[in-house]
Short mmCIF file of C-alpha atoms and ligand atoms in Angstrom, two decimals:
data_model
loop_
_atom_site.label_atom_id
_atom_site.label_comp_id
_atom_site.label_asym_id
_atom_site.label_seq_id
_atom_site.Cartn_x
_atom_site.Cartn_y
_atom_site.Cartn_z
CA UNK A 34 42.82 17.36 30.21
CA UNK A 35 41.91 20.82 30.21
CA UNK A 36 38.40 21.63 29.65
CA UNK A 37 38.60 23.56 25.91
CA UNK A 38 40.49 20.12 25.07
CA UNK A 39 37.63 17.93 26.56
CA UNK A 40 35.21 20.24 24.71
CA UNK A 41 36.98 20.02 21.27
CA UNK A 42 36.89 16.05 21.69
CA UNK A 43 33.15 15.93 22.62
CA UNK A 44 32.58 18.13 19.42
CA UNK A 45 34.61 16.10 17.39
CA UNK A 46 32.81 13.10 18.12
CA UNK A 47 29.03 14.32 17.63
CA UNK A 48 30.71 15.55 14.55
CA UNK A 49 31.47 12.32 13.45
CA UNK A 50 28.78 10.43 14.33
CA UNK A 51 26.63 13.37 12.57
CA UNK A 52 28.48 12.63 9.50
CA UNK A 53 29.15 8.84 9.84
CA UNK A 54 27.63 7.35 6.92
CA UNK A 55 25.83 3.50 6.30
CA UNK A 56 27.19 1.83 3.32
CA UNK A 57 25.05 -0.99 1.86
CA UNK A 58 26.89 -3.02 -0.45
CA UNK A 59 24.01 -4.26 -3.03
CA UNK A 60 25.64 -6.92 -5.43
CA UNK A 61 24.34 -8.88 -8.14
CA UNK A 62 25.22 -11.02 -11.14
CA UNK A 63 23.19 -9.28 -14.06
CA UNK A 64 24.02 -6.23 -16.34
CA UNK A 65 22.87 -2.88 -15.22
CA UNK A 66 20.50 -2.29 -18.22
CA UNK A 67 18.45 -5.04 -16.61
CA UNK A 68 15.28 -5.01 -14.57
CA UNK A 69 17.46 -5.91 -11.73
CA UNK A 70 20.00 -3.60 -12.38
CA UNK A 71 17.73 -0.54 -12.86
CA UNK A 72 15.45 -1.31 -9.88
CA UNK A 73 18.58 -1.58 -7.61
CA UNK A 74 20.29 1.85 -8.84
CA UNK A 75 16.61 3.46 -8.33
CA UNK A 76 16.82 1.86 -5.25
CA UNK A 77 20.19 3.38 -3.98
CA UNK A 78 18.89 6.94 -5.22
CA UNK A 79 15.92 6.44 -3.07
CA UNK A 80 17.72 5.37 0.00
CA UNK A 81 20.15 8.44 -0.48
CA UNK A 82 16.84 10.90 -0.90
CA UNK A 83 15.28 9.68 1.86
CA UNK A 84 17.86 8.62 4.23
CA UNK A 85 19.35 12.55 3.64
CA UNK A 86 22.40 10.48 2.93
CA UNK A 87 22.59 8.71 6.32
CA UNK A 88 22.76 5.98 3.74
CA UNK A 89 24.58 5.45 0.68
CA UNK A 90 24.01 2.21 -1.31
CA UNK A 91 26.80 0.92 -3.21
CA UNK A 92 25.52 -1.08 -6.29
CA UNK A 93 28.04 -3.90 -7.73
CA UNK A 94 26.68 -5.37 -11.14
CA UNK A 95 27.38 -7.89 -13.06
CA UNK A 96 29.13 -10.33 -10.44
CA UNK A 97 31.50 -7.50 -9.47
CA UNK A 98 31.85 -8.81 -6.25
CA UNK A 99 30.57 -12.56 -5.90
CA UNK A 100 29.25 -15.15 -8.45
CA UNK A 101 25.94 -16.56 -7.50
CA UNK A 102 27.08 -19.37 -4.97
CA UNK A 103 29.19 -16.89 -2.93
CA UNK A 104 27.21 -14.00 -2.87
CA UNK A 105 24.64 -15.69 -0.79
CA UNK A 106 27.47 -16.94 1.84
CA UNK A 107 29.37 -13.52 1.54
CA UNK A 108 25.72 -12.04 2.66
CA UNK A 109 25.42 -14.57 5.40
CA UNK A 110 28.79 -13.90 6.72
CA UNK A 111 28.11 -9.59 6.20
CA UNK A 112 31.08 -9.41 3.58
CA UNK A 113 27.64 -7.25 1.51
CA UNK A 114 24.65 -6.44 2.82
CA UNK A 115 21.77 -6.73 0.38
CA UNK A 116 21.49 -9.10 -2.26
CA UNK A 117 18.32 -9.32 -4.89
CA UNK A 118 19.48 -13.49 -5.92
CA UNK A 119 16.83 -15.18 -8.52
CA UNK A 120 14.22 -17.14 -6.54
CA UNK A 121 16.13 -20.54 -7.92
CA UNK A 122 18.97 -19.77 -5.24
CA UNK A 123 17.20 -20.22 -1.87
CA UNK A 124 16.50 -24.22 -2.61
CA UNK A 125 20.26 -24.94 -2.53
CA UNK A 126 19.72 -22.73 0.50
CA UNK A 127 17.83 -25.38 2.07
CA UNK A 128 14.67 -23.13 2.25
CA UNK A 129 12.46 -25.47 -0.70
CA UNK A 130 9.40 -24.17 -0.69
CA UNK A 131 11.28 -21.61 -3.66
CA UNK A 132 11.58 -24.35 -5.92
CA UNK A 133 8.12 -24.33 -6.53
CA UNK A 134 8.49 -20.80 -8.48
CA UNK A 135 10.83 -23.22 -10.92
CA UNK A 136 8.20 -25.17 -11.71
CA UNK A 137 7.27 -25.31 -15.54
CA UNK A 138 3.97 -23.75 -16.53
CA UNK A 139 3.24 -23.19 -12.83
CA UNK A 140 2.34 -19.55 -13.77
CA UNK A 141 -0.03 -18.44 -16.76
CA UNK A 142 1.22 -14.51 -16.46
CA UNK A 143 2.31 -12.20 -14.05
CA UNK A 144 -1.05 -11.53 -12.75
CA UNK A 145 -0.73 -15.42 -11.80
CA UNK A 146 3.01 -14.67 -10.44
CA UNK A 147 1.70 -12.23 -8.29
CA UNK A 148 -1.06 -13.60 -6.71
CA UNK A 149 1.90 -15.54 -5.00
CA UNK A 150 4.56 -12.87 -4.69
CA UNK A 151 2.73 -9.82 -3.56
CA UNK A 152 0.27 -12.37 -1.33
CA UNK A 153 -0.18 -14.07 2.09
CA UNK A 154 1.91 -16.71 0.52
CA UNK A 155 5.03 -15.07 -0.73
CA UNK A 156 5.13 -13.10 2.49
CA UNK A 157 5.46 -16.39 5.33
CA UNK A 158 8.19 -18.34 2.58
CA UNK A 159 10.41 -14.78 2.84
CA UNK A 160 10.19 -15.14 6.57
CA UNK A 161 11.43 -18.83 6.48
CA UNK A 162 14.66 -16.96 5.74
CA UNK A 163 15.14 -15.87 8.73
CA UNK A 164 16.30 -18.40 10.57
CA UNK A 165 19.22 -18.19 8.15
CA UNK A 166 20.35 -15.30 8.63
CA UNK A 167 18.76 -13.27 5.86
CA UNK A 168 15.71 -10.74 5.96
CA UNK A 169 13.69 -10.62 2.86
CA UNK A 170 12.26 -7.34 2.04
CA UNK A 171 10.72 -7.79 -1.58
CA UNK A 172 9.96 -9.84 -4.63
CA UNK A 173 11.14 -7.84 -7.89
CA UNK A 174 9.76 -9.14 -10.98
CA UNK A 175 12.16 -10.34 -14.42
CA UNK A 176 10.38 -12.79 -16.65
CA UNK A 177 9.27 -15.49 -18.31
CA UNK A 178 12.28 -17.89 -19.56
CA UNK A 179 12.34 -18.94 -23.15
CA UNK A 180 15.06 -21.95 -24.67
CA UNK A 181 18.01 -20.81 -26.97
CA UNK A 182 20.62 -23.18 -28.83
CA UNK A 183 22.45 -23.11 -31.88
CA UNK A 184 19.76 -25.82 -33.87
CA UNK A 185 15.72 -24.52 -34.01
CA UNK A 186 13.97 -25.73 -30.77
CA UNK A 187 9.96 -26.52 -31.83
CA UNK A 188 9.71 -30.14 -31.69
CA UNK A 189 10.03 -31.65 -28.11
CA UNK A 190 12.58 -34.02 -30.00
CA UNK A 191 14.41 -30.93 -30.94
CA UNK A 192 15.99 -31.04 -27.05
CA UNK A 193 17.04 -34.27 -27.50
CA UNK A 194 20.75 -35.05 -26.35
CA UNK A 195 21.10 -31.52 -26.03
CA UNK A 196 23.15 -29.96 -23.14
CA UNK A 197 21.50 -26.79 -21.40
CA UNK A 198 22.89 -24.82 -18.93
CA UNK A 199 20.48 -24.01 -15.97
CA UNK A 200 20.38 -22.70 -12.65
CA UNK A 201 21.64 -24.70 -9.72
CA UNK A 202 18.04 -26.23 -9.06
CA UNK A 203 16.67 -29.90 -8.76
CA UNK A 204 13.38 -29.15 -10.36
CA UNK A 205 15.07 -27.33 -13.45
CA UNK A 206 17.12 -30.47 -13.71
CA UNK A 207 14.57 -32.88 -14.09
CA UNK A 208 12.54 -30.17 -16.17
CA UNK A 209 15.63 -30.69 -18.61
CA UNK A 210 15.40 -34.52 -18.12
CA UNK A 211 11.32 -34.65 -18.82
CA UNK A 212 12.32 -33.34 -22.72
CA UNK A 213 15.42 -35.61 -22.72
CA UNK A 214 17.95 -32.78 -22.83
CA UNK A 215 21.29 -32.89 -20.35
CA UNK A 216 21.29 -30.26 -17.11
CA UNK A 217 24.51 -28.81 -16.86
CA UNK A 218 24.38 -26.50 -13.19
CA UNK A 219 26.76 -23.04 -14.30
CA UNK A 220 27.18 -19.99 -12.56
CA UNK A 221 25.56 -16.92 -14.59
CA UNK A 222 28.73 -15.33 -15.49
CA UNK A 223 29.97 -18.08 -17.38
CA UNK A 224 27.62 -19.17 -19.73
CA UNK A 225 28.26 -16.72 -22.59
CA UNK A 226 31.83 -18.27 -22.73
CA UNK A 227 30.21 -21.88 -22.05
CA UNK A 228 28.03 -20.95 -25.10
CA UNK A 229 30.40 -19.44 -27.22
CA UNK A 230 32.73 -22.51 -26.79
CA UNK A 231 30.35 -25.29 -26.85
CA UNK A 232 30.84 -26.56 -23.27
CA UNK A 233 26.63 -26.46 -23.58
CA UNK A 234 24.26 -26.46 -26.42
CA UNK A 235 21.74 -24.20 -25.12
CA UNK A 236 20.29 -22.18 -21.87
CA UNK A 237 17.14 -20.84 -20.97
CA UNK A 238 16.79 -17.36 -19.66
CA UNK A 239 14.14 -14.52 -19.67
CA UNK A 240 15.15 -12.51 -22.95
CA UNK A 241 16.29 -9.52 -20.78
CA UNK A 242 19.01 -11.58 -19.58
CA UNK A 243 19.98 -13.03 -22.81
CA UNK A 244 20.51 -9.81 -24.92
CA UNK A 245 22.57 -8.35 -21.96
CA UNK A 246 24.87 -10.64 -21.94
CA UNK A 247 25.00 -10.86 -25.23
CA UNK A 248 23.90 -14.64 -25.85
CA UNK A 249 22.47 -13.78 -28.84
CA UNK A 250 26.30 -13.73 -30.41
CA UNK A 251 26.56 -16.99 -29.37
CA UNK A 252 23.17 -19.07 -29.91
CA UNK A 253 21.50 -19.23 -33.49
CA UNK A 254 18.02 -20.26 -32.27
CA UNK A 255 15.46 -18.49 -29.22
CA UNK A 256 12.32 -20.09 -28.81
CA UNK A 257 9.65 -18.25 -27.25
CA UNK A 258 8.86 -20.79 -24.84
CA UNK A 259 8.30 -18.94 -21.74
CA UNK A 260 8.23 -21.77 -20.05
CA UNK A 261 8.85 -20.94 -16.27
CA UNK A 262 10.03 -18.00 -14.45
CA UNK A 263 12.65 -16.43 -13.57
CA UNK A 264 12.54 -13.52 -10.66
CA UNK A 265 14.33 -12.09 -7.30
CA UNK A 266 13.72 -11.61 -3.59
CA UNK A 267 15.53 -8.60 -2.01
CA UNK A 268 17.26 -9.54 0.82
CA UNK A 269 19.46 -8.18 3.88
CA UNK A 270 22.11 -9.39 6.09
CA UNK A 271 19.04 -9.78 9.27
CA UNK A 272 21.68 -8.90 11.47
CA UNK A 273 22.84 -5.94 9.93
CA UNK A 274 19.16 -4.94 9.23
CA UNK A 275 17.92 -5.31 12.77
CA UNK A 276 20.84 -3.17 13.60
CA UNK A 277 20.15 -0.02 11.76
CA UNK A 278 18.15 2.57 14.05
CA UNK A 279 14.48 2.78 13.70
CA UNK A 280 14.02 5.59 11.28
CA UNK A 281 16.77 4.74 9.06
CA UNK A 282 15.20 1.29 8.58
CA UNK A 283 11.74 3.04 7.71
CA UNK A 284 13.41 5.03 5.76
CA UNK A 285 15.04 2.31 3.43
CA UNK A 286 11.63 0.50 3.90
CA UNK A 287 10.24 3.17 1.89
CA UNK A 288 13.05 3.48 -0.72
CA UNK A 289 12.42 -0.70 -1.13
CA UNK A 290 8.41 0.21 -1.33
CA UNK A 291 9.02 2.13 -4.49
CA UNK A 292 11.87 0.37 -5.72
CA UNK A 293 9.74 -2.36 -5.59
CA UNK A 294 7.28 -0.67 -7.95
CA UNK A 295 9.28 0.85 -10.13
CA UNK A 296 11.70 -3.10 -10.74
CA UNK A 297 8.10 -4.79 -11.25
CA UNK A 298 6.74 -1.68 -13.40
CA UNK A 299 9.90 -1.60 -16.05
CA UNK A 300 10.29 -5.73 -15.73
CA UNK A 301 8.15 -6.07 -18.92
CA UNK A 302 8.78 -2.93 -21.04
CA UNK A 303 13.06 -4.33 -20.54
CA UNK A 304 12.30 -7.83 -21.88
CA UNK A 305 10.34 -6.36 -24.82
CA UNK A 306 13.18 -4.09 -25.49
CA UNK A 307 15.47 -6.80 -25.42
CA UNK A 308 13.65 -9.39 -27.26
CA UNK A 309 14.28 -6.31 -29.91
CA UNK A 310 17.28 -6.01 -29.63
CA UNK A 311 17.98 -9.67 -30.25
CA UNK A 312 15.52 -9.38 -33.34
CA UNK A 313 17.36 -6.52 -34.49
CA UNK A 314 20.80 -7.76 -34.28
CA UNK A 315 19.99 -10.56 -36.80
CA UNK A 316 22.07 -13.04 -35.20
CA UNK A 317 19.16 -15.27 -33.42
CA UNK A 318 16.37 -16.30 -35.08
CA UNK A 319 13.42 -15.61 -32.69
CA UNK A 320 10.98 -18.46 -33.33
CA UNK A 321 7.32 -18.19 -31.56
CA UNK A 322 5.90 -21.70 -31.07
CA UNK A 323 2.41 -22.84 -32.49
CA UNK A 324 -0.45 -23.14 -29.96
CA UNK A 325 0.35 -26.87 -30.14
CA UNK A 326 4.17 -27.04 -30.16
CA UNK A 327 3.85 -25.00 -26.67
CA UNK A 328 1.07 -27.65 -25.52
CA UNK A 329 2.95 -30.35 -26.25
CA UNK A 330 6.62 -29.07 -24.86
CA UNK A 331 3.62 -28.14 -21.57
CA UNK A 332 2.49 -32.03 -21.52
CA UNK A 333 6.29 -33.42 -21.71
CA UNK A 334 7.12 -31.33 -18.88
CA UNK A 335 4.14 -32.00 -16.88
CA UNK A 336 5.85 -35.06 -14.81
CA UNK A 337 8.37 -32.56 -13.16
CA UNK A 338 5.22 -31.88 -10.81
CA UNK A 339 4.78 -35.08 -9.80
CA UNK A 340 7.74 -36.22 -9.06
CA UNK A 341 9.17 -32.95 -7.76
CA UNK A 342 6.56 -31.66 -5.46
CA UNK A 343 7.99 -34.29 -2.65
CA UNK A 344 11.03 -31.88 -2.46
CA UNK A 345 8.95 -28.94 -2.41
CA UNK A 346 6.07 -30.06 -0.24
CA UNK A 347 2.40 -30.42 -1.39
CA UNK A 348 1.04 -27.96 1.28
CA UNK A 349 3.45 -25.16 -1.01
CA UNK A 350 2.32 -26.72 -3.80
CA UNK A 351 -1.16 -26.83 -3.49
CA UNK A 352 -1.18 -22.95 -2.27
CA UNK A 353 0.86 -22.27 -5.82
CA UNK A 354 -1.88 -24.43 -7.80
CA UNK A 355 -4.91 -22.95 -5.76
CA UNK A 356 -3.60 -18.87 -6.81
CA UNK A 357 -2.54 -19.97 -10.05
CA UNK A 358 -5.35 -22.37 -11.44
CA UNK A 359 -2.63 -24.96 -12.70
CA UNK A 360 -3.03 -28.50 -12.34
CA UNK A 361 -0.75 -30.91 -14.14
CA UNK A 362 -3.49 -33.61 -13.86
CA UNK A 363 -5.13 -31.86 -16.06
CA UNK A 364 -3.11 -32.12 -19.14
C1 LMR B 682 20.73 -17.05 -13.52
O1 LMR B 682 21.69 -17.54 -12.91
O2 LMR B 682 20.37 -17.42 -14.63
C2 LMR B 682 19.96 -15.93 -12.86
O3 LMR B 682 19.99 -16.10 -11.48
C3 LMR B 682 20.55 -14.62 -13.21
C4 LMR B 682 19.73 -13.51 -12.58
O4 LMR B 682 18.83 -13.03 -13.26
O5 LMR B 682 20.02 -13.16 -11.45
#
């Protein structure tokens, strides 16, 4: 090969690996006018500013890409890099400890949340991940859950029979069970038609997630309960992650530092706009229990501590109860 020739292909290449760009794919089952949604758009802006476009991040919504089972084995396998699942999806996982965030009442508020979340404790359960496969980079706040069904919910009789849709998670089961209502396990993106065609009575969700997928077509009744929580853990194909070259990974480290702030900033202001949005629609009556109806749906569910901190462990537990002032024993 003649030398200009040898030149041209030595150019070519620095050229390309100059301009050879990192695509993270970022999916996720909720709408984009979420918490979730926003905070992972402001995330992809930030990795593009700060990256100088060594990155781009590709943002799927609304299960795009995966549903919530297979998103979690498409990130293990590297089919998508970063994922932001609800805390509820890393028990099936194997990695219990997160059940404990499904706990009912376990959390007051979200000062309470993140005592746990932006503490000593949250931080060693995101590295139990890693022998998985995954790197956790972040909680990112949604909300409290409240109950919806087509009948009023204010009695703990009122749950009765009644089939609710949850997340695939033992302790929300038997939180169904301890107010006699029916678990039904469903992947997010199909309970508005499981709602709409009576496959279940009812679901619980934060309120953000309710009005965007527009459950509030389908159920009559939302009860503030906020019961338990619902929220996410960003998290990264470890391989993939490790991978990256030092600066680039700071880099996105930073974009997830103030993505992380921004998600937990907006989380509130979204489910307030929502719960408007329901109340404005006039399709759902919004229905805020009495002091007592919320103490006494608290005292039915109480048992799920007991016999679900076993599966959890009590050293998890005990750090959730210690943060959070909670004690079931109590009630
Ligand atoms: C659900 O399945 O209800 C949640 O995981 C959806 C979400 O907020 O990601």
């Amino acid at each position: 090969m003649k030398l200009k020739h040898i030149l041209a292909a030595a150019l070519l290449a620095v050229g390309l690996s100059a301009s050879a760009q990192t695509i993270i794919k970022f999916s996720h089952v909720v709408a984009a006018d979420t918490p979730k949604g926003k905070a992972a758009v402001y995330f992809a802006e930030k990795a593009a500013e700060l990256t100088k476009g060594k990155v781009k991040v590709e943002v799927y919504a609304n299960s795009a890409l995966y549903k919530d089972k297979e998103e979690m084995e498409a990130l293990q396998i590297g089919s998508v890099q970063m994922l932001a699942p609800s805390l509820a999806k890393f028990g099936p996982l194997g990695v219990k400890e997160f059940e404990a965030f499904d706990f009912p009442f376990i959390f007051d508020d979200t000062a309470d949340l993140h005592k746990i979340t932006q503490g000593p404790v949250g931080a060693a359960m995101l590295s139990k991940l890693e022998p998985k496969g995954i790197k956790g980079l972040a909680y990112w706040d949604n909300g409290f859950k409240s109950f919806s069904a087509n009948t009023p919910l204010k009695a703990v009789a009122d749950y009765k029979g009644k089939k609710f849709r949850i997340q695939s998670s033992k302790v929300l089961e038997e939180e169904i069970r301890s107010v006699g209502g029916i678990a039904q396990v469903m992947a997010f993106s199909e309970v508005y038609q499981a709602l709409q065609t009576g496959v279940v009575d009812g679901t619980e969700n934060p309120i953000s997630n309710f009005y965007t997928q527009k459950m509030h077509e389908v159920q009559k009744h939302l009860t503030i309960t906020n019961h338990g929580y619902l929220g996410y853990a960003v998290i990264v194909n470890k391989k993939f992650w490790d991978g990256l070259p030092a600066d680039v990974r700071g880099q996105l480290e930073d974009a997830m530092k103030k993505a992380t702030i921004y998600a937990n900033q907006i989380a509130q202001d979204e489910n307030d706009r929502s719960l408007d949005g329901v109340k404005k629609s006039g399709k759902t009556t919004v229905y805020v229990p009495t002091k007592e109806e919320r103490m006494a749906l608290k005292k039915a569910m109480a048992p799920v501590h007991t016999k679900m901190a076993g599966r959890v462990g009590q050293e998890t537990l005990q750090q959730f109860y210690s943060a959070t002032g909670f004690d079931p024993a109590k009630l």
